[in-house]
mmCIF file of C-alpha atoms and ligand atoms in Angstrom:
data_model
loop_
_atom_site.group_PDB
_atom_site.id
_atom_site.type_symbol
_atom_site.label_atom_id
_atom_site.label_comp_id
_atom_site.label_asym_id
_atom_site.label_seq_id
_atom_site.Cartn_x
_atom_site.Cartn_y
_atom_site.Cartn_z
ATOM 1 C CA UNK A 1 0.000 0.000 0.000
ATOM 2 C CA UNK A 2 3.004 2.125 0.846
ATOM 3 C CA UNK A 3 4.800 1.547 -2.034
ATOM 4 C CA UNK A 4 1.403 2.430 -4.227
ATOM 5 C CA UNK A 5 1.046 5.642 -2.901
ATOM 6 C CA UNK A 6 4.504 6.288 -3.689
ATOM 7 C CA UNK A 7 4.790 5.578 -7.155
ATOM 8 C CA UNK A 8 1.249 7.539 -7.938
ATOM 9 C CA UNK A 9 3.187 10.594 -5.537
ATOM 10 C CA UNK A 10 5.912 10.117 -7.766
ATOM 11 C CA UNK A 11 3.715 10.044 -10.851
ATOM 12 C CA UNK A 12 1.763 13.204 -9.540
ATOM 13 C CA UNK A 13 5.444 15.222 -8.907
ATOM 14 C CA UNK A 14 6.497 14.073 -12.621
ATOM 15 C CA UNK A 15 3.378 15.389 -14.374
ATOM 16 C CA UNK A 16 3.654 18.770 -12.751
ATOM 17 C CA UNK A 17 7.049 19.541 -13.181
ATOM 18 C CA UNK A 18 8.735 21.066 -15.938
ATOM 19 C CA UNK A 19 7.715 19.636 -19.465
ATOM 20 C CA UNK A 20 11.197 21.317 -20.767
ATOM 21 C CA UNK A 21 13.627 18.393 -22.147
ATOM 22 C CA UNK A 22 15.863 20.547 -24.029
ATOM 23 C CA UNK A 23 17.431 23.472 -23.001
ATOM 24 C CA UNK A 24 15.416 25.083 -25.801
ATOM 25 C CA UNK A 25 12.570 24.057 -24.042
ATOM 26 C CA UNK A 26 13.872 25.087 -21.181
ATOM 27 C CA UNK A 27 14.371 29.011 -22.355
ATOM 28 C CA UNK A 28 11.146 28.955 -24.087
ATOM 29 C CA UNK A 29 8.732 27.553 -21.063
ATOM 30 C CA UNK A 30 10.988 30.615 -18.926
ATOM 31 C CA UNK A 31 10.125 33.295 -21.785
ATOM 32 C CA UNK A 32 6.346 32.159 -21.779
ATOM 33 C CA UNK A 33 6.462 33.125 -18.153
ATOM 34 C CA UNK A 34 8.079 36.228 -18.280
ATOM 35 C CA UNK A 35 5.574 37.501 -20.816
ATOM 36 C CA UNK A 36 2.494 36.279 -18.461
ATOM 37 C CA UNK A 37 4.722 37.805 -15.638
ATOM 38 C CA UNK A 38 3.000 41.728 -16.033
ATOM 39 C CA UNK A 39 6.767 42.805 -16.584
ATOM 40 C CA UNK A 40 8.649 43.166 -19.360
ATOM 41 C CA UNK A 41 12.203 42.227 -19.159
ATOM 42 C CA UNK A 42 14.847 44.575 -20.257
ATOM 43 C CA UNK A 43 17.938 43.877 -22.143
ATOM 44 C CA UNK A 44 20.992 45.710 -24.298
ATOM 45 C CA UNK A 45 23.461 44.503 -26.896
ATOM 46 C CA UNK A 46 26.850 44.311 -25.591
ATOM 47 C CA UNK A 47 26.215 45.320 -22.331
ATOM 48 C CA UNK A 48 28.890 43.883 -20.338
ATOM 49 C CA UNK A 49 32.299 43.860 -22.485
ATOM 50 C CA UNK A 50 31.704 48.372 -23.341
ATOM 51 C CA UNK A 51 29.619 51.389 -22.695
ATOM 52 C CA UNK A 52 29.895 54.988 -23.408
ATOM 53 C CA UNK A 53 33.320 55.480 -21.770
ATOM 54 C CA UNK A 54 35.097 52.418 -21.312
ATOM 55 C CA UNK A 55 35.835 48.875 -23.013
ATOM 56 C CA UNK A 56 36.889 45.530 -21.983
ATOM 57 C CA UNK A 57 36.658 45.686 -18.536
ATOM 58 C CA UNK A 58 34.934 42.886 -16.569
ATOM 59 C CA UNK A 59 31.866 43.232 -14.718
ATOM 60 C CA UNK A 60 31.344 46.424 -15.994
ATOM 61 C CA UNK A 61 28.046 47.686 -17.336
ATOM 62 C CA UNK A 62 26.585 50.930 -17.991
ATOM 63 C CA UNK A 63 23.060 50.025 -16.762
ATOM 64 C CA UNK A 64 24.954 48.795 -13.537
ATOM 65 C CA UNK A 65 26.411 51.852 -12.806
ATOM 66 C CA UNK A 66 23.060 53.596 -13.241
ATOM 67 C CA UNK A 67 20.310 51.090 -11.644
ATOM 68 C CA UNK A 68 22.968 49.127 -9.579
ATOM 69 C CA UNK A 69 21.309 46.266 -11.404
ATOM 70 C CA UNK A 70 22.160 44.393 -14.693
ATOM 71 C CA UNK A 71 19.654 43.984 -17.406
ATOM 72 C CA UNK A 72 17.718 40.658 -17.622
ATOM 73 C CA UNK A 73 18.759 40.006 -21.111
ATOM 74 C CA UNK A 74 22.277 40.472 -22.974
ATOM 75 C CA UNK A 75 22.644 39.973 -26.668
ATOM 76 C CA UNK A 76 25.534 39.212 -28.590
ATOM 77 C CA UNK A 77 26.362 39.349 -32.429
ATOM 78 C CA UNK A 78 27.804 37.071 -34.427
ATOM 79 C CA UNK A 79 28.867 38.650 -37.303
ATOM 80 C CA UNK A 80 32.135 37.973 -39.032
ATOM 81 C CA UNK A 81 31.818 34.880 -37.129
ATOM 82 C CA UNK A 82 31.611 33.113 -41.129
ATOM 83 C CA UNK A 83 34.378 34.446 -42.390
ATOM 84 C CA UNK A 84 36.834 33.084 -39.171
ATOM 85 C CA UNK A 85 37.444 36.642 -37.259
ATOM 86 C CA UNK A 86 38.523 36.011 -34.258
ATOM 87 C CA UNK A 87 36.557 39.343 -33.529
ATOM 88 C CA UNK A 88 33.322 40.304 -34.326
ATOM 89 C CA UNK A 89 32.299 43.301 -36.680
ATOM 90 C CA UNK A 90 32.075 45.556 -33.458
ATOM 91 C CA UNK A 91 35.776 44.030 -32.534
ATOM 92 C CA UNK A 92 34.242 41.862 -29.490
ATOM 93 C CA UNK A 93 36.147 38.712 -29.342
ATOM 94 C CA UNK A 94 34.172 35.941 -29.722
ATOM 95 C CA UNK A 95 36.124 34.056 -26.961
ATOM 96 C CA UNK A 96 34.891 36.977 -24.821
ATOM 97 C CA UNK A 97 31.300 36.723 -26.121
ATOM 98 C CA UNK A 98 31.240 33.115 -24.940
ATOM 99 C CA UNK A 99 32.442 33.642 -21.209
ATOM 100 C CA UNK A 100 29.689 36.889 -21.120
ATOM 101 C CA UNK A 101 27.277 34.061 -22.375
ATOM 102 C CA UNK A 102 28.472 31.876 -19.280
ATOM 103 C CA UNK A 103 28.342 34.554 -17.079
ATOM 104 C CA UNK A 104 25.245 35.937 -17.761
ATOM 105 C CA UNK A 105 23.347 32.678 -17.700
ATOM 106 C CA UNK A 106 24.944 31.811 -14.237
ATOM 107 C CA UNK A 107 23.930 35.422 -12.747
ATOM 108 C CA UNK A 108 20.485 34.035 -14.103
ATOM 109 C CA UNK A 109 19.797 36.188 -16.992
ATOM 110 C CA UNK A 110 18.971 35.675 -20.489
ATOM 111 C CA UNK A 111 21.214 35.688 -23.353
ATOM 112 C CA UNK A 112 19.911 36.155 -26.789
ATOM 113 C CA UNK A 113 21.829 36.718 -30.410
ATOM 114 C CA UNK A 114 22.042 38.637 -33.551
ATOM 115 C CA UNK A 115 23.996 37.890 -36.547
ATOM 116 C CA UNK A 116 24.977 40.874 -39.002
ATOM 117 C CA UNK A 117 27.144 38.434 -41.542
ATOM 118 C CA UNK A 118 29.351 39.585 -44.563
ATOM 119 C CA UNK A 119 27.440 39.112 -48.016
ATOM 120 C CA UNK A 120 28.460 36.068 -49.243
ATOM 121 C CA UNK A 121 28.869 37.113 -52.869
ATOM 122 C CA UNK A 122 31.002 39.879 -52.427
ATOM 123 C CA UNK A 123 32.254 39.426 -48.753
ATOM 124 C CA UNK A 124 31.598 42.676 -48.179
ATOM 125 C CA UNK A 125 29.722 43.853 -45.467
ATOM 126 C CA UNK A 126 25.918 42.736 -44.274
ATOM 127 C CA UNK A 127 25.080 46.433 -45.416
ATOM 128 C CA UNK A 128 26.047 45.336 -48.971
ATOM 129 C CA UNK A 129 22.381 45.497 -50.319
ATOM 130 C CA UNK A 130 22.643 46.460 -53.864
ATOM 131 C CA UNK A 131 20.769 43.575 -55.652
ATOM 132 C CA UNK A 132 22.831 42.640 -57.964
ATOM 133 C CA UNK A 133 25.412 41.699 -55.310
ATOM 134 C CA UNK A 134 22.990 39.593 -53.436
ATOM 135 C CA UNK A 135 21.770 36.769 -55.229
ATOM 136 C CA UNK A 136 19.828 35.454 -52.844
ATOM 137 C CA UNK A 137 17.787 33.139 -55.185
ATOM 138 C CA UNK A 138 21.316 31.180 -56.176
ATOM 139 C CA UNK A 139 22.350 31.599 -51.795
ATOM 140 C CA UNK A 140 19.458 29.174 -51.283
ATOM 141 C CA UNK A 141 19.706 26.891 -54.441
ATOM 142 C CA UNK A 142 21.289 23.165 -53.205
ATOM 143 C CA UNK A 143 24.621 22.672 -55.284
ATOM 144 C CA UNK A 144 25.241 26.573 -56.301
ATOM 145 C CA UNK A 145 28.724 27.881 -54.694
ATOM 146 C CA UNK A 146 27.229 30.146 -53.070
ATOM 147 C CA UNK A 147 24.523 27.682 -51.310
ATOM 148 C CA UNK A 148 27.609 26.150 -50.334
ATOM 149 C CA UNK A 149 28.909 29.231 -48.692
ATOM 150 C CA UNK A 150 26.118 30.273 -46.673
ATOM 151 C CA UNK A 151 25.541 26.673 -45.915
ATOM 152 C CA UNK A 152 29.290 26.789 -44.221
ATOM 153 C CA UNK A 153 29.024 30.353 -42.562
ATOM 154 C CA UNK A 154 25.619 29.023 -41.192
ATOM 155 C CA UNK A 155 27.705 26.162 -39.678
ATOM 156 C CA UNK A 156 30.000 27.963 -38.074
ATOM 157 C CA UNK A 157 27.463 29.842 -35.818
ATOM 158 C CA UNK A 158 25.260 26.598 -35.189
ATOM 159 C CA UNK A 159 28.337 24.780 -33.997
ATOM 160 C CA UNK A 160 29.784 28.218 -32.065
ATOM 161 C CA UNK A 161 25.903 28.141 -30.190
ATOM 162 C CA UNK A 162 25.981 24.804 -29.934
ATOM 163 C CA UNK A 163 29.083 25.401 -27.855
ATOM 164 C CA UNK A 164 27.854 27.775 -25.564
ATOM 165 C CA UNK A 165 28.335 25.236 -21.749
ATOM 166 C CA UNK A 166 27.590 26.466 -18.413
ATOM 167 C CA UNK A 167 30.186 25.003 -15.350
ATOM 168 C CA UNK A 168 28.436 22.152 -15.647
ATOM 169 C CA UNK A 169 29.169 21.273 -19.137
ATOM 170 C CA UNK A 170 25.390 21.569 -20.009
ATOM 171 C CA UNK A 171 24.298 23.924 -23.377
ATOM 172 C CA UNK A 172 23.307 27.185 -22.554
ATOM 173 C CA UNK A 173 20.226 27.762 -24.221
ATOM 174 C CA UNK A 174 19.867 31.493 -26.239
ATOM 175 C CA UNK A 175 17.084 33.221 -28.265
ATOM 176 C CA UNK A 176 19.000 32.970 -32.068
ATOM 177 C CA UNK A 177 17.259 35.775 -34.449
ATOM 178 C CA UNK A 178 18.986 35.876 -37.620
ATOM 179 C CA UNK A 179 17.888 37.437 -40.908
ATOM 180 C CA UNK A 180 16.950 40.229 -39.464
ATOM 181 C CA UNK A 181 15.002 43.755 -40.372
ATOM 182 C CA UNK A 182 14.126 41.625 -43.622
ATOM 183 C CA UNK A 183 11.427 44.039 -44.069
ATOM 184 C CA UNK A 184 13.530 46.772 -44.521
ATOM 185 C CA UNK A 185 16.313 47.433 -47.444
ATOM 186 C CA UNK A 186 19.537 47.893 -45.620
ATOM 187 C CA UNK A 187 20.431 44.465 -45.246
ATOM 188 C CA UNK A 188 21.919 42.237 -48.716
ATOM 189 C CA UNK A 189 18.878 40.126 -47.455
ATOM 190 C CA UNK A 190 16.377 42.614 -47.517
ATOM 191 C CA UNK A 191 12.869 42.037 -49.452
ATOM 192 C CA UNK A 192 14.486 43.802 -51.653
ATOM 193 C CA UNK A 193 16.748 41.151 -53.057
ATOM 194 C CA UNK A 194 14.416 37.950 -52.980
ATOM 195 C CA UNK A 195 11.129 36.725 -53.166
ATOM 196 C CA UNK A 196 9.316 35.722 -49.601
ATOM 197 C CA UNK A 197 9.574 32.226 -51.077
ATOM 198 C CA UNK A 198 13.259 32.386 -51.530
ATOM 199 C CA UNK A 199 13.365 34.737 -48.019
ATOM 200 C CA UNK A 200 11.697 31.711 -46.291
ATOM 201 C CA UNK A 201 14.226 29.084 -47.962
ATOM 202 C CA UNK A 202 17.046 31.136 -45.918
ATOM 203 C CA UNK A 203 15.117 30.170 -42.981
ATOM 204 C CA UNK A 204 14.265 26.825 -43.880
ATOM 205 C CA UNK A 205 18.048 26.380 -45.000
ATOM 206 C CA UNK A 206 19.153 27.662 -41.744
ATOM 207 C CA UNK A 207 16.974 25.747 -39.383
ATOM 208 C CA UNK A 208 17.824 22.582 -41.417
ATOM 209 C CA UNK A 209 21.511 23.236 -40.679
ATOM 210 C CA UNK A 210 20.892 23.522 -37.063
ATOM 211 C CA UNK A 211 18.831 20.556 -36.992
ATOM 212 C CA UNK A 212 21.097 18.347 -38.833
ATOM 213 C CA UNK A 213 23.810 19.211 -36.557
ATOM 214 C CA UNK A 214 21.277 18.567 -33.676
ATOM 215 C CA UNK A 215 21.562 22.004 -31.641
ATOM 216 C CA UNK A 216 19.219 22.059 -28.840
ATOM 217 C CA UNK A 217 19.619 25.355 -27.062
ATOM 218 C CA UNK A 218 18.002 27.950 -29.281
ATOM 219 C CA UNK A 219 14.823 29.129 -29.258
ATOM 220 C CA UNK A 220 14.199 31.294 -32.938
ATOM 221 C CA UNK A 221 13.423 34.732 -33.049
ATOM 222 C CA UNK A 222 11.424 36.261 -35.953
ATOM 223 C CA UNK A 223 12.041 40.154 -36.001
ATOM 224 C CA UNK A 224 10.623 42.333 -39.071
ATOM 225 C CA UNK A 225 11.286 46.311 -39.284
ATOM 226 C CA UNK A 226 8.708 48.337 -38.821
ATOM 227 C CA UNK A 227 5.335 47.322 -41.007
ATOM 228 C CA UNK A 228 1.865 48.621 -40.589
ATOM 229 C CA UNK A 229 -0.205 45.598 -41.197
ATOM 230 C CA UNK A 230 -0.362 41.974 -40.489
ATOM 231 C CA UNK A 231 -0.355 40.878 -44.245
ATOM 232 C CA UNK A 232 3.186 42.840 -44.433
ATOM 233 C CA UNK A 233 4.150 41.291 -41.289
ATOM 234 C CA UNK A 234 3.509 37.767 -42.241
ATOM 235 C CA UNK A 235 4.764 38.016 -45.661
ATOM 236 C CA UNK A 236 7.791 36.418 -45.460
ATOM 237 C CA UNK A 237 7.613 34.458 -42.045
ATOM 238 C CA UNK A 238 8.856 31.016 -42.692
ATOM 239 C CA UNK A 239 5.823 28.960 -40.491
ATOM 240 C CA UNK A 240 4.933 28.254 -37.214
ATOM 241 C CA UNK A 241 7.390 25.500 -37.163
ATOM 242 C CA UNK A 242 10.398 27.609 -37.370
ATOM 243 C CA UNK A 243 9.706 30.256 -34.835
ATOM 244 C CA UNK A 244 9.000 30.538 -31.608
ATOM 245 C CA UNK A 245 8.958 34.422 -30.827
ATOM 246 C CA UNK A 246 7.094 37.012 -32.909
ATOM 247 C CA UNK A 247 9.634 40.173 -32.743
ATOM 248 C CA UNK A 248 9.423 43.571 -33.852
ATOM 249 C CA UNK A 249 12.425 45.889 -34.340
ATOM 250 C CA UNK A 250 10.926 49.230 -34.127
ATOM 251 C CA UNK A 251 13.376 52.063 -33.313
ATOM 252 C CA UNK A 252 12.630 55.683 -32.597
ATOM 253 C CA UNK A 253 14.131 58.635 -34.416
ATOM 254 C CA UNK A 254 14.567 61.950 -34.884
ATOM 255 C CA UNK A 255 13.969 63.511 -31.191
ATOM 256 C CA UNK A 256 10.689 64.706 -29.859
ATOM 257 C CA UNK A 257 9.519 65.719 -33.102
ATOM 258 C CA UNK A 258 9.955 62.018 -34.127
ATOM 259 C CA UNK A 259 7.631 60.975 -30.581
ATOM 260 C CA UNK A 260 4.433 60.315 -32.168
ATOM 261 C CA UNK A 261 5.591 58.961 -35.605
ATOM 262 C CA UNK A 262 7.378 55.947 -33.060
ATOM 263 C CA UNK A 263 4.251 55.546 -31.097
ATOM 264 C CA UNK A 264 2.159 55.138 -33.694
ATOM 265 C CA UNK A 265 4.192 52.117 -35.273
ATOM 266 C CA UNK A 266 4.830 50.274 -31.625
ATOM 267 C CA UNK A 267 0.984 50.818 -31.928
ATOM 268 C CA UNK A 268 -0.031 49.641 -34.847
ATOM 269 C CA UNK A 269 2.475 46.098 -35.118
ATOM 270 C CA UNK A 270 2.855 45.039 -31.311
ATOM 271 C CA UNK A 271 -0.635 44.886 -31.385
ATOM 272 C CA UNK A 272 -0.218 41.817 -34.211
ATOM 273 C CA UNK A 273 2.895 40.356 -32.816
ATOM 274 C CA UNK A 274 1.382 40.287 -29.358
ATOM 275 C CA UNK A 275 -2.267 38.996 -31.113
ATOM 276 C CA UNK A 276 -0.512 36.368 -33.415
ATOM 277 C CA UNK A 277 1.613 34.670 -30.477
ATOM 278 C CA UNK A 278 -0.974 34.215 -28.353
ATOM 279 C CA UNK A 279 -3.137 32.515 -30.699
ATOM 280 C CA UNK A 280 -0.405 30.586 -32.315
ATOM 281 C CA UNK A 281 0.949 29.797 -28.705
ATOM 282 C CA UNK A 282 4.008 31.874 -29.449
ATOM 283 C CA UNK A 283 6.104 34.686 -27.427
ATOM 284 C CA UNK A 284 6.162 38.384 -28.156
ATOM 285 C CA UNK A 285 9.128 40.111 -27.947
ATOM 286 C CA UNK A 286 10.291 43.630 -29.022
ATOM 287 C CA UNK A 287 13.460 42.622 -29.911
ATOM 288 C CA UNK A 288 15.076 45.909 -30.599
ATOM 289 C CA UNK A 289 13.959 49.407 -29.878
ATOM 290 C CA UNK A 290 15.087 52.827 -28.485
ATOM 291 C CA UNK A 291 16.168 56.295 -29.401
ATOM 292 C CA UNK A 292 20.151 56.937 -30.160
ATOM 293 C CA UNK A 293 21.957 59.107 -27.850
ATOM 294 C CA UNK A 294 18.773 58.954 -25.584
ATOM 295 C CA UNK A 295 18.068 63.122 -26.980
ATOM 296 C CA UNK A 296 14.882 63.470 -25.225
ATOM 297 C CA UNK A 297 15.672 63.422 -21.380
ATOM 298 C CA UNK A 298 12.183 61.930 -20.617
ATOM 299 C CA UNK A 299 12.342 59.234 -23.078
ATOM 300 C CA UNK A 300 12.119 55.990 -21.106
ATOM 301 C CA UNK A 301 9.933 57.343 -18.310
ATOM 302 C CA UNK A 302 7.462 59.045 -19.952
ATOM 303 C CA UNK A 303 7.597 57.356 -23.404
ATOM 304 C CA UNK A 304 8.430 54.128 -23.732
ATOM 305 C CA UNK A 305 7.107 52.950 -20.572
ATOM 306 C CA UNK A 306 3.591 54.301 -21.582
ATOM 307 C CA UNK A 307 4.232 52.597 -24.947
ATOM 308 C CA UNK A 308 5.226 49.317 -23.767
ATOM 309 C CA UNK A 309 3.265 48.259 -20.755
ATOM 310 C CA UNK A 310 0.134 47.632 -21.929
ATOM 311 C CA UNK A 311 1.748 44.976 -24.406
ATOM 312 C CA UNK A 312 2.410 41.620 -23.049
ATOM 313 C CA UNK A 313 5.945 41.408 -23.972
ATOM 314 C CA UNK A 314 8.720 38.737 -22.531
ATOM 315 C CA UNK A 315 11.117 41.583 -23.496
ATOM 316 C CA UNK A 316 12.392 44.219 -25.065
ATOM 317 C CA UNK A 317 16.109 44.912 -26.373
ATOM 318 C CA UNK A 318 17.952 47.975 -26.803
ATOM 319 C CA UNK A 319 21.189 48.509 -29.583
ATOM 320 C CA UNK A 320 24.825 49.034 -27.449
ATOM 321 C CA UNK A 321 26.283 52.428 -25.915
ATOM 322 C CA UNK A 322 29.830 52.462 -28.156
ATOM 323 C CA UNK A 323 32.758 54.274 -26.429
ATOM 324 C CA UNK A 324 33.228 55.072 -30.117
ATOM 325 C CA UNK A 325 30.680 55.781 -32.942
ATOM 326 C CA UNK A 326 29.680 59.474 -32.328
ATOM 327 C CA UNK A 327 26.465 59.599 -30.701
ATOM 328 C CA UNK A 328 25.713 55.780 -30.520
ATOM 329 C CA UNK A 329 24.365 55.392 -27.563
ATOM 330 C CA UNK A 330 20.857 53.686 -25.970
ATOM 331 C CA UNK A 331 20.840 53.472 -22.369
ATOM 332 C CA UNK A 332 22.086 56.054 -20.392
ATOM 333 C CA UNK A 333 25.138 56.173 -18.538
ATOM 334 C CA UNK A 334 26.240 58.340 -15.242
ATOM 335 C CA UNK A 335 25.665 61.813 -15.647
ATOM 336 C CA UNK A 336 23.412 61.492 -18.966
ATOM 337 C CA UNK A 337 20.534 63.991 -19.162
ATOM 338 C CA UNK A 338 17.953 60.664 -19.345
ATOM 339 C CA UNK A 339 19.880 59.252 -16.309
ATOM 340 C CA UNK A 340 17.121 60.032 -13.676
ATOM 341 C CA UNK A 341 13.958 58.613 -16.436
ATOM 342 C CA UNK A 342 15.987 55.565 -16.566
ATOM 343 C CA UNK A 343 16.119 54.924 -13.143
ATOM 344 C CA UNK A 344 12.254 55.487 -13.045
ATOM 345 C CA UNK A 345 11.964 52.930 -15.663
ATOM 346 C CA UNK A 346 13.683 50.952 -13.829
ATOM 347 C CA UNK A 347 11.942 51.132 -10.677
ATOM 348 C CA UNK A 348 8.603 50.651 -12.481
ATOM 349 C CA UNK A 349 6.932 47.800 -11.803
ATOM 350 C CA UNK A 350 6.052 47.350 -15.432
ATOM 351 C CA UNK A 351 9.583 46.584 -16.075
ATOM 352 C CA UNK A 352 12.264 43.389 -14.880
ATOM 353 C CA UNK A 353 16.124 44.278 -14.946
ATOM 354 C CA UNK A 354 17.795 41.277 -13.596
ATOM 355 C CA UNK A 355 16.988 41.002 -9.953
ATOM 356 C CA UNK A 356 13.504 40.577 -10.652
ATOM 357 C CA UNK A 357 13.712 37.510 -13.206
ATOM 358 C CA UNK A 358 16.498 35.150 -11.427
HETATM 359 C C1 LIG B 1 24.467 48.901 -35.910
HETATM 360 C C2 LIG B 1 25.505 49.868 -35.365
HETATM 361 C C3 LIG B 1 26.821 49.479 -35.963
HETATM 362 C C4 LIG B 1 27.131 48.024 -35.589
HETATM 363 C C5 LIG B 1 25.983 47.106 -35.983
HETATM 364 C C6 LIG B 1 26.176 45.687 -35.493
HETATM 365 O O1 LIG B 1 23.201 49.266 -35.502
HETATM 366 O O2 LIG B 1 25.562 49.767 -33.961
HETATM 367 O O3 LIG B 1 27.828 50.329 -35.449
HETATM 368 O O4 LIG B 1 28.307 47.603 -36.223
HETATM 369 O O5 LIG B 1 24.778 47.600 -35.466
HETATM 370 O O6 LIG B 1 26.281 45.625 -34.106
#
């Protein structure tokens, strides 16, 4: 009799734990919280390894020195990753960028990544748009050079994820959202350069890659540019079976003047990013935002708080503060005129740095 009531305790403690059996699984069961949490979860790019006036110190950070707190989520870029770089395009070593991974995911936080690779055509850089130097239609044809390329530089960032080990030796799972902005023309794979049918085979290619080589740890991160309706939004997304967060990448611009032009677009497509996950079961993310150099003192506080926190979000992402590109800056740093709205963001209850999601 003892021993039934054992097994059907046992049985009871197995249903109602965790369902996660990858770390994948892991992240994304953790995300799906954080989005039904009533917070949103803030993160930056590069936010550990340089800020406005200092690089490559350790366990320094910009939003530290201003919250005392780091942000939930860090993301990291992978480009020039492909072409062997020991450093990536914004000179972070990517021996660095895995020991932030480590280090992040043991303080508890999150740790998503970008990927701004070289074109593959003319190696030059991911800005390299012009169509004629992006063949994309040949990129994603089986048994073309160039397929064979891409399908290497791909590689090389499944296997440099699929490295990513805590202490423990286990993978560290990450939020992976490559082919970015595709709805924009900046990029050599913007929908400028491809049809959504060849757009969706770089997915398709990509995920295939990652699968074959049996990575586990990333959960995949769809992010268009700005777009105004759901049709444009959906155009090229590659299925329900590829992704698992609907992103938006929605940046503001030109100062105060530029306040209600920005509202109206986190207005018009969170609304179908946060719609569309929830009835596809997905998360909703905004995966990169904010307002260089921070011009408008009352930005976070008064703007994008108000903007954000009526949209169930699992987080939003702002660019890096570089100690070097003129005015390139998205968080504020000690003695910035935005320095005391951030710290009211912060405080908010709206929003999680990284003492609130450990
Ligand atoms: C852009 C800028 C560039 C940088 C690139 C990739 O938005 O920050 O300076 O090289 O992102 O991080």
């Amino acid at each position: 009799m003892k021993k039934f009531a054992t097994i059907i305790l046992l049985g009871v403690a197995a249903c109602t734990a965790s369902m996660a059996s990858t770390p994948a699984d892991a992240l994304r069961e953790r995300l799906g919280k954080m989005q039904d949490s009533g917070k949103i979860a803030f993160g930056q790019h590069d936010a550990t390894v340089y800020g406005r006036y200092w690089a490559w110190d350790n366990d320094r950070c910009d939003i530290k020195e201003v919250t005392g707190d780091y942000p939930a989520v860090c993301n990291w870029d992978l480009g020039w990753l492909e072409i062997d770089s020991p450093i990536n395009l914004d000179s972070v070593p990517f021996e660095r960028i895995r020991r932030e991974v480590r280090l992040h995911n043991a303080r508890g936080g999150v740790n998503t990544v970008s990927w701004h690779p070289q074109n593959p055509f003319t190696l030059g850089n991911a800005w390299d748009k012009a169509p004629e130097h992006a063949p994309v239609a040949e990129m994603v044809t089986p048994g073309t050079e160039l397929n064979n390329t891409l399908t290497q530089w791909i590689g090389k960032t499944a296997d440099f994820i699929g490295s990513l080990r805590d202490e423990q030796g286990n993978r560290i799972p990450v939020v992976f959202r490559p082919w970015h902005e595709h709805t924009g023309t900046w990029f050599w794979w913007g929908q400028h350069t491809s049809t959504p049918e060849q757009y969706k085979q770089l997915w398709k290619m990509t995920r295939d890659i990652f699968d074959q080589k049996g990575i586990d740890n990333v959960v995949w991160a769809y992010s268009p540019d700005k777009v105004t309706t759901e049709e444009e939004y959906f155009e090229r997304y590659p299925g329900d079976d590829l992704i698992d967060i609907l992103g938006a990448d929605i940046y503001a611009f030109n100062g105060e003047e530029g306040i209600d032009t920005f509202l109206g677009y986190i207005n018009t497509e969170l609304p179908i990013a946060v719609r569309e996950a929830k009835k596809r079961g997905k998360i909703a993310a905004l995966t990169e935002c904010g307002l260089e150099g921070i011009t408008v003192p009352y930005w976070y506080d008064k703007v994008l708080l108000p903007a954000i926190s009526q949209y169930p979000l699992a987080y939003i992402t702002v660019w890096r503060n570089s100690p070097t590109k003129p005015n390139h800056w998205y968080v504020p740093f000690k003695g910035h005129p935005a320095e005391e709205s951030f710290v009211n963001f912060y405080n908010s209850d709206k929003t999680a740095f990284l003492k609130d999601i450990k």
